[in-house]
């Protein structure tokens, strides 16, 4: 199957710090999504990217669809305790079949 | 926004019994639903894709006779874990999408299955 590598695997940061994580693939994709998953719950969509080079913000979150269509990054500014969770990237071409990254676990220390 | 409801949230069953998990799209017609399995601290693993009115497509290594999927309507898909064993204990999550323009997947809240 498709390989999506996310880095870093986990992060421990102080409240108020900015966070950056990225996702790379071995193949080109037309759609990139970023999800956040809290323990014991399903993933919640944060940002959807549909165009290479696209930069999209959602509150304190900013994500970009890489120009090569093989990567994407997610930034979180001024982190707060409720940002804790696991962040997944996902990408797809057609048919709504999405492939998920390996996840980045974020811990915010108050 | 789109809402996907999954039921039950958690279930404990005895080894050898079957368990049914429901996934409903509450405010849109889900022509395609996906079932994932997730082990602790790992990513989501796609088990199967179900299309309304047709047979599900299973990923390699997933036993279709063990994980029965039915997608009888545009708002409901079910996953039945048959003859459950302790190794089937996991977090199962469904997601739903619509036909046409590639739309983001919306996920249910997951079902924690524990087989004793």
XYZ file of N, CA and C in Angstrom:
678
model
N 0.812 -1.211 0.000
C 0.000 0.000 0.000
C 0.844 1.258 0.000
N 0.155 2.365 -0.015
C 0.860 3.638 -0.028
C 1.537 3.891 1.313
N 2.695 4.523 1.256
C 3.453 4.804 2.462
C 3.401 6.298 2.731
N 2.864 6.653 3.872
C 2.858 8.048 4.300
C 3.651 8.148 5.583
N 4.691 8.919 5.546
C 5.532 9.074 6.729
C 5.293 10.415 7.377
N 5.004 10.368 8.661
C 4.794 11.592 9.403
C 5.947 11.795 10.362
N 6.318 13.045 10.520
C 7.347 13.344 11.516
C 7.052 14.683 12.169
N 7.422 14.841 13.430
C 8.011 13.799 14.251
C 6.968 12.790 14.712
N 7.415 11.716 15.310
C 6.496 10.700 15.799
C 5.764 11.214 17.028
N 6.476 11.951 17.877
C 5.853 12.547 19.052
C 6.570 13.843 19.403
N 5.823 14.712 20.081
C 6.368 16.014 20.471
C 5.890 16.370 21.872
N 6.786 16.953 22.637
C 6.447 17.447 23.960
C 6.829 18.925 23.968
N 5.842 19.793 24.123
C 6.131 21.218 24.049
C 5.485 21.963 25.202
N 5.984 23.153 25.450
C 5.411 24.012 26.475
C 4.212 24.754 25.891
N 3.232 24.990 26.726
C 2.078 25.786 26.324
C 2.547 27.131 25.783
N 1.952 27.542 24.669
C 2.333 28.815 24.060
C 3.317 28.685 22.922
N 3.999 27.553 22.847
C 4.953 27.345 21.762
C 4.229 26.983 20.469
N 4.942 27.202 19.372
C 4.411 26.817 18.065
C 4.837 25.384 17.750
N 4.044 24.725 16.935
C 4.286 23.326 16.590
C 4.309 23.184 15.071
N 5.187 22.335 14.600
C 5.201 22.050 13.170
C 5.401 20.561 12.960
N 4.607 19.986 12.095
C 4.734 18.576 11.762
C 4.536 18.419 10.259
N 5.104 17.356 9.703
C 4.932 17.194 8.268
C 4.692 15.758 7.883
N 4.293 15.622 6.651
C 3.890 14.330 6.124
C 4.424 14.218 4.699
N 5.060 13.096 4.398
C 5.589 12.905 3.046
C 5.117 11.574 2.495
N 4.962 11.546 1.193
C 4.514 10.313 0.547
C 5.454 9.915 -0.570
N 5.368 8.675 -0.955
C 6.191 8.185 -2.064
C 5.482 8.405 -3.398
N 4.210 8.790 -3.337
C 3.431 9.003 -4.556
C 2.794 10.393 -4.551
N 2.337 10.792 -5.696
C 1.636 12.073 -5.830
C 0.175 11.897 -5.451
N -0.371 12.856 -4.716
C -1.785 12.834 -4.359
C -2.433 14.174 -4.676
N -3.728 14.145 -4.924
C -4.472 15.354 -5.284
C -5.179 16.005 -4.116
N -5.289 15.272 -3.018
C -5.980 15.796 -1.844
C -5.190 15.425 -0.598
N -5.019 16.415 0.270
C -4.353 16.169 1.555
C -5.265 16.678 2.664
N -5.371 15.885 3.688
C -6.198 16.264 4.826
C -5.398 16.125 6.113
N -5.778 16.909 7.086
C -5.193 16.772 8.421
C -6.309 16.532 9.430
N -6.115 15.512 10.254
C -7.083 15.136 11.278
C -6.438 15.167 12.654
N -7.275 15.371 13.675
C -6.832 15.255 15.069
C -7.697 14.191 15.735
N -7.050 13.325 16.493
C -7.774 12.283 17.196
C -7.494 12.369 18.687
N -8.564 12.476 19.454
C -8.454 12.428 20.905
C -8.593 10.976 21.343
N -8.057 10.623 22.508
C -8.119 9.226 22.958
C -9.543 8.687 22.986
N -9.741 7.514 22.423
C -11.043 6.863 22.467
C -12.089 7.468 21.559
N -11.667 8.341 20.659
C -12.630 8.950 19.745
C -12.155 8.823 18.305
N -13.069 9.111 17.383
C -12.699 9.079 15.982
C -11.967 10.353 15.583
N -11.224 10.315 14.479
C -10.512 11.508 14.006
C -11.484 12.611 13.596
N -11.073 13.836 13.840
C -11.868 14.996 13.465
C -11.089 15.788 12.424
N -11.765 16.146 11.346
C -11.107 16.874 10.271
C -10.713 18.277 10.720
N -9.465 18.654 10.446
C -8.972 19.990 10.785
C -8.915 20.866 9.540
N -8.210 20.381 8.530
C -7.992 21.171 7.314
C -7.971 20.238 6.114
N -8.560 20.699 5.008
C -8.539 19.954 3.748
C -7.847 20.803 2.684
N -6.965 20.174 1.926
C -6.183 20.865 0.894
C -6.399 20.162 -0.436
N -6.734 20.958 -1.476
C -7.080 20.358 -2.755
C -6.198 20.793 -3.913
N -5.304 21.747 -3.652
C -4.528 22.304 -4.757
C -3.074 22.422 -4.360
N -2.178 21.937 -5.249
C -0.752 22.009 -4.959
C -0.339 23.445 -4.693
N 0.411 23.639 -3.604
C 0.849 24.974 -3.219
C -0.130 25.702 -2.317
N -1.306 25.141 -2.165
C -2.356 25.805 -1.375
C -1.951 25.920 0.093
N -2.191 27.082 0.664
C -1.931 27.336 2.076
C -3.264 27.709 2.709
N -3.666 26.961 3.710
C -4.982 27.170 4.314
C -4.871 27.274 5.820
N -5.629 28.184 6.387
C -5.631 28.359 7.838
C -6.994 28.053 8.423
N -6.958 27.586 9.666
C -8.180 27.330 10.421
C -7.870 27.719 11.853
N -8.151 28.978 12.182
C -7.793 29.466 13.515
C -6.283 29.482 13.690
N -5.813 28.781 14.726
C -4.359 28.745 14.987
C -3.640 27.708 14.130
N -4.377 27.010 13.312
C -3.784 25.970 12.478
C -3.563 26.476 11.060
N -2.423 26.102 10.501
C -2.115 26.418 9.117
C -1.532 25.177 8.467
N -1.989 24.865 7.271
C -1.464 23.703 6.558
C -1.186 24.086 5.114
N -0.201 23.418 4.546
C 0.133 23.673 3.144
C 0.249 22.371 2.383
N -0.227 22.386 1.162
C -0.140 21.283 0.229
C 1.130 21.519 -0.588
N 2.090 20.643 -0.473
C 3.369 20.839 -1.135
C 3.249 20.937 -2.649
N 4.099 21.731 -3.243
C 4.045 21.973 -4.684
C 4.316 20.710 -5.496
N 5.059 19.774 -4.905
C 5.345 18.515 -5.591
C 4.195 17.522 -5.463
N 3.224 17.855 -4.630
C 2.073 17.005 -4.309
C 2.464 15.721 -3.586
N 3.653 15.732 -3.008
C 4.101 14.566 -2.248
C 4.297 14.880 -0.775
N 3.941 16.079 -0.361
C 4.128 16.398 1.053
C 3.186 17.495 1.508
N 3.055 17.594 2.824
C 2.226 18.626 3.417
C 2.740 18.883 4.828
N 2.539 20.091 5.309
C 2.880 20.356 6.704
C 1.693 20.975 7.417
N 1.710 20.829 8.729
C 0.696 21.432 9.589
C 1.409 22.197 10.686
N 1.045 23.443 10.865
C 1.583 24.259 11.942
C 0.467 24.620 12.913
N 0.814 24.606 14.192
C -0.105 25.063 15.228
C 0.605 26.192 15.962
N -0.014 27.334 16.011
C 0.623 28.460 16.694
C 0.064 28.601 18.101
N 0.925 29.096 19.011
C 0.516 29.380 20.390
C -0.276 28.228 20.993
N 0.358 27.088 21.116
C -0.326 25.867 21.553
C -0.975 26.042 22.930
N -2.075 25.322 23.102
C -2.807 25.307 24.365
C -3.011 23.854 24.788
N -3.321 23.601 26.045
C -3.450 22.219 26.518
C -4.417 21.357 25.720
N -5.485 21.934 25.204
C -6.466 21.129 24.460
C -5.976 20.728 23.072
N -4.795 21.178 22.689
C -4.213 20.732 21.420
C -3.643 19.320 21.539
N -3.580 18.815 22.752
C -3.055 17.466 22.974
C -3.856 16.454 22.177
N -3.161 15.526 21.548
C -3.826 14.479 20.784
C -2.885 13.908 19.756
N -3.432 13.095 18.891
C -2.640 12.532 17.796
C -3.122 13.150 16.495
N -2.188 13.636 15.720
C -2.503 14.291 14.464
C -2.130 13.355 13.318
N -3.068 13.174 12.414
C -2.843 12.312 11.262
C -2.986 13.118 9.971
N -2.100 12.835 9.037
C -2.316 13.330 7.691
C -2.988 12.207 6.912
N -3.687 12.576 5.875
C -4.325 11.588 5.008
C -4.346 12.156 3.608
N -4.209 11.286 2.622
C -4.257 11.783 1.255
C -4.936 10.783 0.340
N -5.382 11.300 -0.795
C -6.130 10.468 -1.737
C -6.038 11.074 -3.125
N -6.370 10.210 -4.106
C -6.490 10.707 -5.468
C -7.940 10.665 -5.937
N -8.473 9.483 -6.070
C -9.862 9.348 -6.519
C -10.565 8.318 -5.663
N -11.866 8.300 -5.754
C -12.648 7.256 -5.115
C -12.762 7.341 -3.611
N -12.340 8.466 -3.051
C -12.447 8.623 -1.604
C -11.635 7.611 -0.822
N -10.713 6.915 -1.470
C -9.862 5.992 -0.720
C -8.677 6.772 -0.175
N -8.681 6.950 1.138
C -7.660 7.731 1.780
C -6.618 6.845 2.443
N -5.399 7.315 2.426
C -4.300 6.638 3.111
C -3.856 7.533 4.249
N -3.575 6.908 5.386
C -3.264 7.675 6.574
C -1.791 7.608 6.924
N -1.306 8.709 7.453
C 0.056 8.756 7.943
C 0.184 8.017 9.262
N 1.386 7.940 9.733
C 1.709 7.183 10.936
C 1.350 7.929 12.220
N 1.025 9.206 12.106
C 0.569 9.957 13.270
C 1.675 10.686 14.014
N 1.329 11.827 14.557
C 2.225 12.592 15.434
C 1.499 12.821 16.747
N 2.066 12.323 17.813
C 1.461 12.489 19.131
C 1.961 13.789 19.743
N 1.043 14.663 20.120
C 1.410 15.967 20.670
C 1.024 16.047 22.136
N 1.984 16.408 22.964
C 1.734 16.659 24.380
C 2.086 18.104 24.672
N 1.163 18.830 25.288
C 1.388 20.230 25.633
C 1.483 20.334 27.145
N 2.598 20.842 27.590
C 2.843 20.953 29.025
C 2.409 22.332 29.507
N 1.470 22.397 30.442
C 0.971 23.700 30.893
C 2.054 24.525 31.581
N -21.706 20.760 10.174
C -20.935 19.901 9.313
C -21.469 18.492 9.290
N -20.866 17.672 8.436
C -21.304 16.290 8.292
C -21.109 15.537 9.592
N -22.075 14.691 9.904
C -22.016 13.930 11.144
C -22.163 12.450 10.836
N -21.275 11.695 11.429
C -21.320 10.241 11.322
C -21.463 9.683 12.723
N -22.456 8.854 12.908
C -22.726 8.286 14.230
C -22.387 6.807 14.229
N -21.690 6.364 15.263
C -21.302 4.967 15.357
C -21.849 4.404 16.665
N -22.327 3.177 16.588
C -22.933 2.567 17.773
C -22.663 1.074 17.802
N -22.294 0.493 18.927
C -22.129 1.152 20.225
C -20.756 1.811 20.345
N -20.547 2.555 21.409
C -19.254 3.181 21.649
C -18.259 2.159 22.166
N -18.767 1.229 22.977
C -17.880 0.171 23.438
C -18.713 -1.078 23.705
N -18.082 -2.199 23.543
C -18.779 -3.463 23.753
C -17.796 -4.503 24.271
N -18.291 -5.281 25.219
C -17.514 -6.399 25.749
C -18.298 -7.663 25.439
N -17.648 -8.624 24.837
C -18.359 -9.859 24.502
C -17.471 -11.058 24.796
N -18.129 -12.198 24.860
C -17.386 -13.432 25.126
C -16.853 -14.014 23.833
N -15.763 -14.707 23.960
C -15.147 -15.344 22.812
C -16.143 -16.293 22.143
N -16.221 -16.228 20.828
C -17.132 -17.100 20.086
C -18.436 -16.449 19.682
N -18.752 -15.333 20.295
C -19.991 -14.640 19.945
C -19.732 -13.646 18.823
N -20.821 -13.127 18.238
C -20.711 -12.151 17.152
C -21.159 -10.780 17.636
N -20.561 -9.774 17.095
C -20.850 -8.404 17.490
C -21.123 -7.560 16.248
N -22.197 -6.770 16.311
C -22.525 -5.898 15.183
C -22.289 -4.449 15.575
N -21.618 -3.731 14.683
C -21.354 -2.307 14.882
C -22.040 -1.539 13.764
N -22.753 -0.481 14.125
C -23.475 0.313 13.138
C -22.787 1.644 12.885
N -22.865 2.075 11.640
C -22.324 3.371 11.252
C -23.395 4.090 10.440
N -23.789 5.270 10.899
C -24.842 6.021 10.216
C -24.351 7.412 9.839
N -24.699 7.828 8.643
C -24.470 9.216 8.252
C -25.771 9.948 8.555
N -25.686 10.990 9.370
C -26.899 11.615 9.895
C -27.459 12.726 9.012
N -26.627 13.410 8.273
C -27.137 14.546 7.514
C -26.675 14.568 6.068
N -26.220 13.412 5.576
C -25.862 13.350 4.159
C -25.948 11.906 3.708
N -26.011 11.724 2.413
C -26.079 10.380 1.856
C -24.669 9.864 1.597
N -24.352 8.792 2.272
C -23.008 8.236 2.182
C -22.988 7.086 1.190
N -22.559 7.368 -0.016
C -22.495 6.318 -1.026
C -21.366 5.339 -0.732
N -20.386 5.806 -0.022
C -19.253 4.952 0.330
C -18.948 5.084 1.816
N -18.752 3.956 2.454
C -18.340 3.963 3.856
C -17.099 3.092 3.992
N -16.254 3.477 4.917
C -14.998 2.774 5.136
C -14.922 2.302 6.583
N -14.370 1.131 6.747
C -14.169 0.595 8.095
C -12.675 0.471 8.368
N -12.288 1.012 9.516
C -10.893 0.984 9.918
C -10.747 0.259 11.253
N -9.543 -0.216 11.451
C -9.192 -0.819 12.733
C -7.960 -0.077 13.238
N -7.946 0.177 14.527
C -6.813 0.920 15.080
C -6.352 0.272 16.370
N -5.091 -0.093 16.402
C -4.483 -0.609 17.630
C -3.901 0.559 18.409
N -3.701 0.373 19.715
C -3.220 1.473 20.559
C -1.965 2.133 19.991
N -2.009 3.443 19.927
C -0.879 4.264 19.502
C -0.435 3.971 18.074
N -1.342 3.462 17.269
C -1.014 3.218 15.872
C -1.986 3.957 14.969
N -1.663 3.973 13.698
C -2.510 4.671 12.747
C -3.739 3.837 12.406
N -4.607 4.411 11.607
C -5.808 3.707 11.184
C -5.459 2.748 10.042
N -5.949 1.530 10.153
C -5.713 0.550 9.111
C -7.031 0.281 8.400
N -7.085 0.564 7.118
C -8.302 0.340 6.354
C -8.579 -1.145 6.255
N -9.793 -1.539 6.639
C -10.183 -2.942 6.554
C -10.951 -3.203 5.260
N -11.930 -2.340 4.993
C -12.782 -2.599 3.830
C -13.505 -1.331 3.421
N -13.905 -1.318 2.180
C -14.690 -0.233 1.608
C -16.052 -0.777 1.219
N -17.106 -0.154 1.681
C -18.434 -0.627 1.326
C -19.166 0.424 0.515
N -19.747 0.000 -0.571
C -20.536 0.864 -1.437
C -21.984 0.444 -1.350
N -22.846 1.428 -1.255
C -24.269 1.156 -1.090
C -24.784 0.253 -2.192
N -25.415 -0.838 -1.793
C -26.027 -1.744 -2.748
C -25.100 -2.741 -3.402
N -23.846 -2.771 -3.042
C -22.930 -3.747 -3.638
C -22.031 -4.352 -2.568
N -21.292 -5.358 -2.974
C -20.432 -6.047 -2.007
C -19.261 -5.170 -1.595
N -18.827 -5.398 -0.379
C -17.691 -4.629 0.124
C -16.390 -5.110 -0.503
N -15.449 -4.202 -0.579
C -14.105 -4.533 -1.051
C -13.181 -4.586 0.140
N -12.559 -5.733 0.341
C -11.725 -5.921 1.526
C -10.254 -5.720 1.192
N -9.536 -5.165 2.149
C -8.099 -4.998 1.983
C -7.413 -6.359 2.168
N -6.242 -6.433 1.607
C -5.494 -7.683 1.686
C -5.261 -8.060 3.143
N -5.508 -9.317 3.461
C -5.277 -9.814 4.804
C -6.487 -9.716 5.723
N -7.546 -9.086 5.266
C -8.759 -8.973 6.081
C -9.737 -10.066 5.652
N -10.150 -10.890 6.615
C -11.033 -12.019 6.296
C -12.465 -11.532 6.113
N -12.974 -11.675 4.919
C -14.329 -11.184 4.651
C -15.386 -12.020 5.348
N -15.100 -13.292 5.613
C -16.086 -14.113 6.294
C -16.113 -13.838 7.788
N -15.067 -13.211 8.277
C -15.025 -12.893 9.703
C -15.580 -11.508 9.960
N -15.290 -10.599 9.064
C -15.754 -9.216 9.205
C -16.778 -8.951 8.101
N -18.040 -9.198 8.453
C -19.117 -9.057 7.478
C -19.577 -7.610 7.410
N -19.623 -7.077 6.206
C -20.026 -5.693 6.030
C -21.263 -5.630 5.154
N -22.217 -4.850 5.624
C -23.449 -4.644 4.878
C -23.717 -3.155 4.752
N -24.025 -2.711 3.543
C -24.296 -1.286 3.299
C -25.601 -1.204 2.529
N -26.678 -1.468 3.260
C -27.979 -1.638 2.613
C -28.657 -0.333 2.225
N -28.244 0.761 2.831
C -28.879 2.034 2.499
C -27.820 3.127 2.435
N -28.227 4.296 1.986
C -27.281 5.405 1.837
C -26.891 6.036 3.158
N -27.504 5.576 4.239
C -27.187 6.169 5.535
C -26.712 5.158 6.567
N -26.619 3.894 6.197
C -26.269 2.887 7.188
C -25.356 1.816 6.627
N -24.273 1.573 7.351
C -23.403 0.433 7.070
C -23.162 -0.291 8.385
N -23.085 -1.595 8.329
C -22.826 -2.368 9.541
C -21.611 -3.273 9.348
N -20.883 -3.434 10.432
C -19.738 -4.354 10.474
C -20.049 -5.386 11.544
N -20.059 -6.646 11.165
C -20.288 -7.718 12.124
C -19.010 -8.537 12.280
N -18.524 -8.573 13.500
C -17.355 -9.397 13.801
C -17.895 -10.756 14.222
N -17.695 -11.755 13.413
C -18.263 -13.069 13.689
C -17.284 -13.937 14.477
N -17.839 -14.749 15.355
C -17.030 -15.656 16.167
C -15.788 -14.934 16.701
N -16.063 -13.908 17.465
C -14.982 -13.036 17.941
C -14.007 -13.778 18.850
N -12.753 -13.394 18.737
C -11.697 -13.936 19.592
C -10.956 -12.777 20.249
N -10.247 -13.031 21.316
C -9.529 -11.948 22.002
C -8.644 -11.116 21.079
N -8.058 -11.728 20.070
C -7.195 -10.957 19.167
C -7.975 -9.990 18.282
N -9.314 -10.110 18.284
C -10.144 -9.157 17.552
C -10.395 -7.895 18.363
N -10.003 -7.912 19.616
C -10.174 -6.735 20.463
C -9.409 -5.572 19.851
N -10.105 -4.482 19.650
C -9.480 -3.338 18.987
C -10.458 -2.169 18.991
N -10.019 -1.067 18.413
C -10.860 0.109 18.214
C -11.259 0.120 16.746
N -12.558 0.060 16.475
C -13.044 0.027 15.103
C -13.711 1.375 14.804
N -13.334 1.962 13.686
C -13.847 3.279 13.320
C -14.403 3.241 11.904
N -15.569 3.855 11.724
C -16.110 3.952 10.377
C -15.989 5.386 9.885
N -16.000 5.542 8.588
C -16.034 6.879 8.010
C -16.927 6.831 6.785
N -17.378 7.998 6.378
C -18.312 8.063 5.256
C -17.934 9.184 4.321
N -18.202 8.945 3.042
C -17.946 9.956 2.026
C -19.086 9.970 1.033
N -19.116 10.995 0.212
C -20.175 11.109 -0.788
C -19.620 10.890 -2.183
N -20.484 10.539 -3.088
C -20.064 10.314 -4.471
C -19.714 11.638 -5.133
N -18.942 11.582 -6.158
C -18.673 12.794 -6.933
C -17.369 13.431 -6.515
N -17.409 14.727 -6.330
C -16.191 15.459 -5.990
C -15.559 14.844 -4.744
N -14.253 14.661 -4.795
C -13.553 14.059 -3.677
C -13.800 14.881 -2.424
N -14.469 14.309 -1.496
C -14.825 15.036 -0.283
C -14.105 14.435 0.904
N -13.824 15.246 1.898
C -13.127 14.713 3.067
C -13.959 13.637 3.749
N -13.280 12.703 4.349
C -13.978 11.694 5.119
C -14.357 12.249 6.484
N -15.551 11.865 6.930
C -15.982 12.208 8.277
C -16.109 10.917 9.066
N -15.585 10.932 10.263
C -15.467 9.714 11.044
C -16.502 9.619 12.148
N -16.871 8.384 12.445
C -17.642 8.118 13.639
C -16.726 8.195 14.842
N -17.288 8.072 16.027
C -16.498 8.170 17.244
C -15.820 6.866 17.638
N -16.028 5.852 16.841
C -15.326 4.597 17.096
C -16.055 3.686 18.062
N -15.711 2.419 17.985
C -16.258 1.395 18.875
C -15.099 0.612 19.467
N -15.028 0.611 20.776
C -13.991 -0.159 21.457
C -14.538 -1.556 21.715
N -13.972 -2.553 21.060
C -14.399 -3.941 21.224
C -13.399 -4.677 22.095
N -13.923 -5.301 23.141
C -13.107 -6.145 24.003
C -13.717 -7.536 24.019
N -12.937 -8.521 23.625
C -13.400 -9.907 23.602
C -12.710 -10.661 24.727
N -13.523 -11.230 25.608
C -12.939 -11.909 26.782
C -12.899 -13.416 26.592
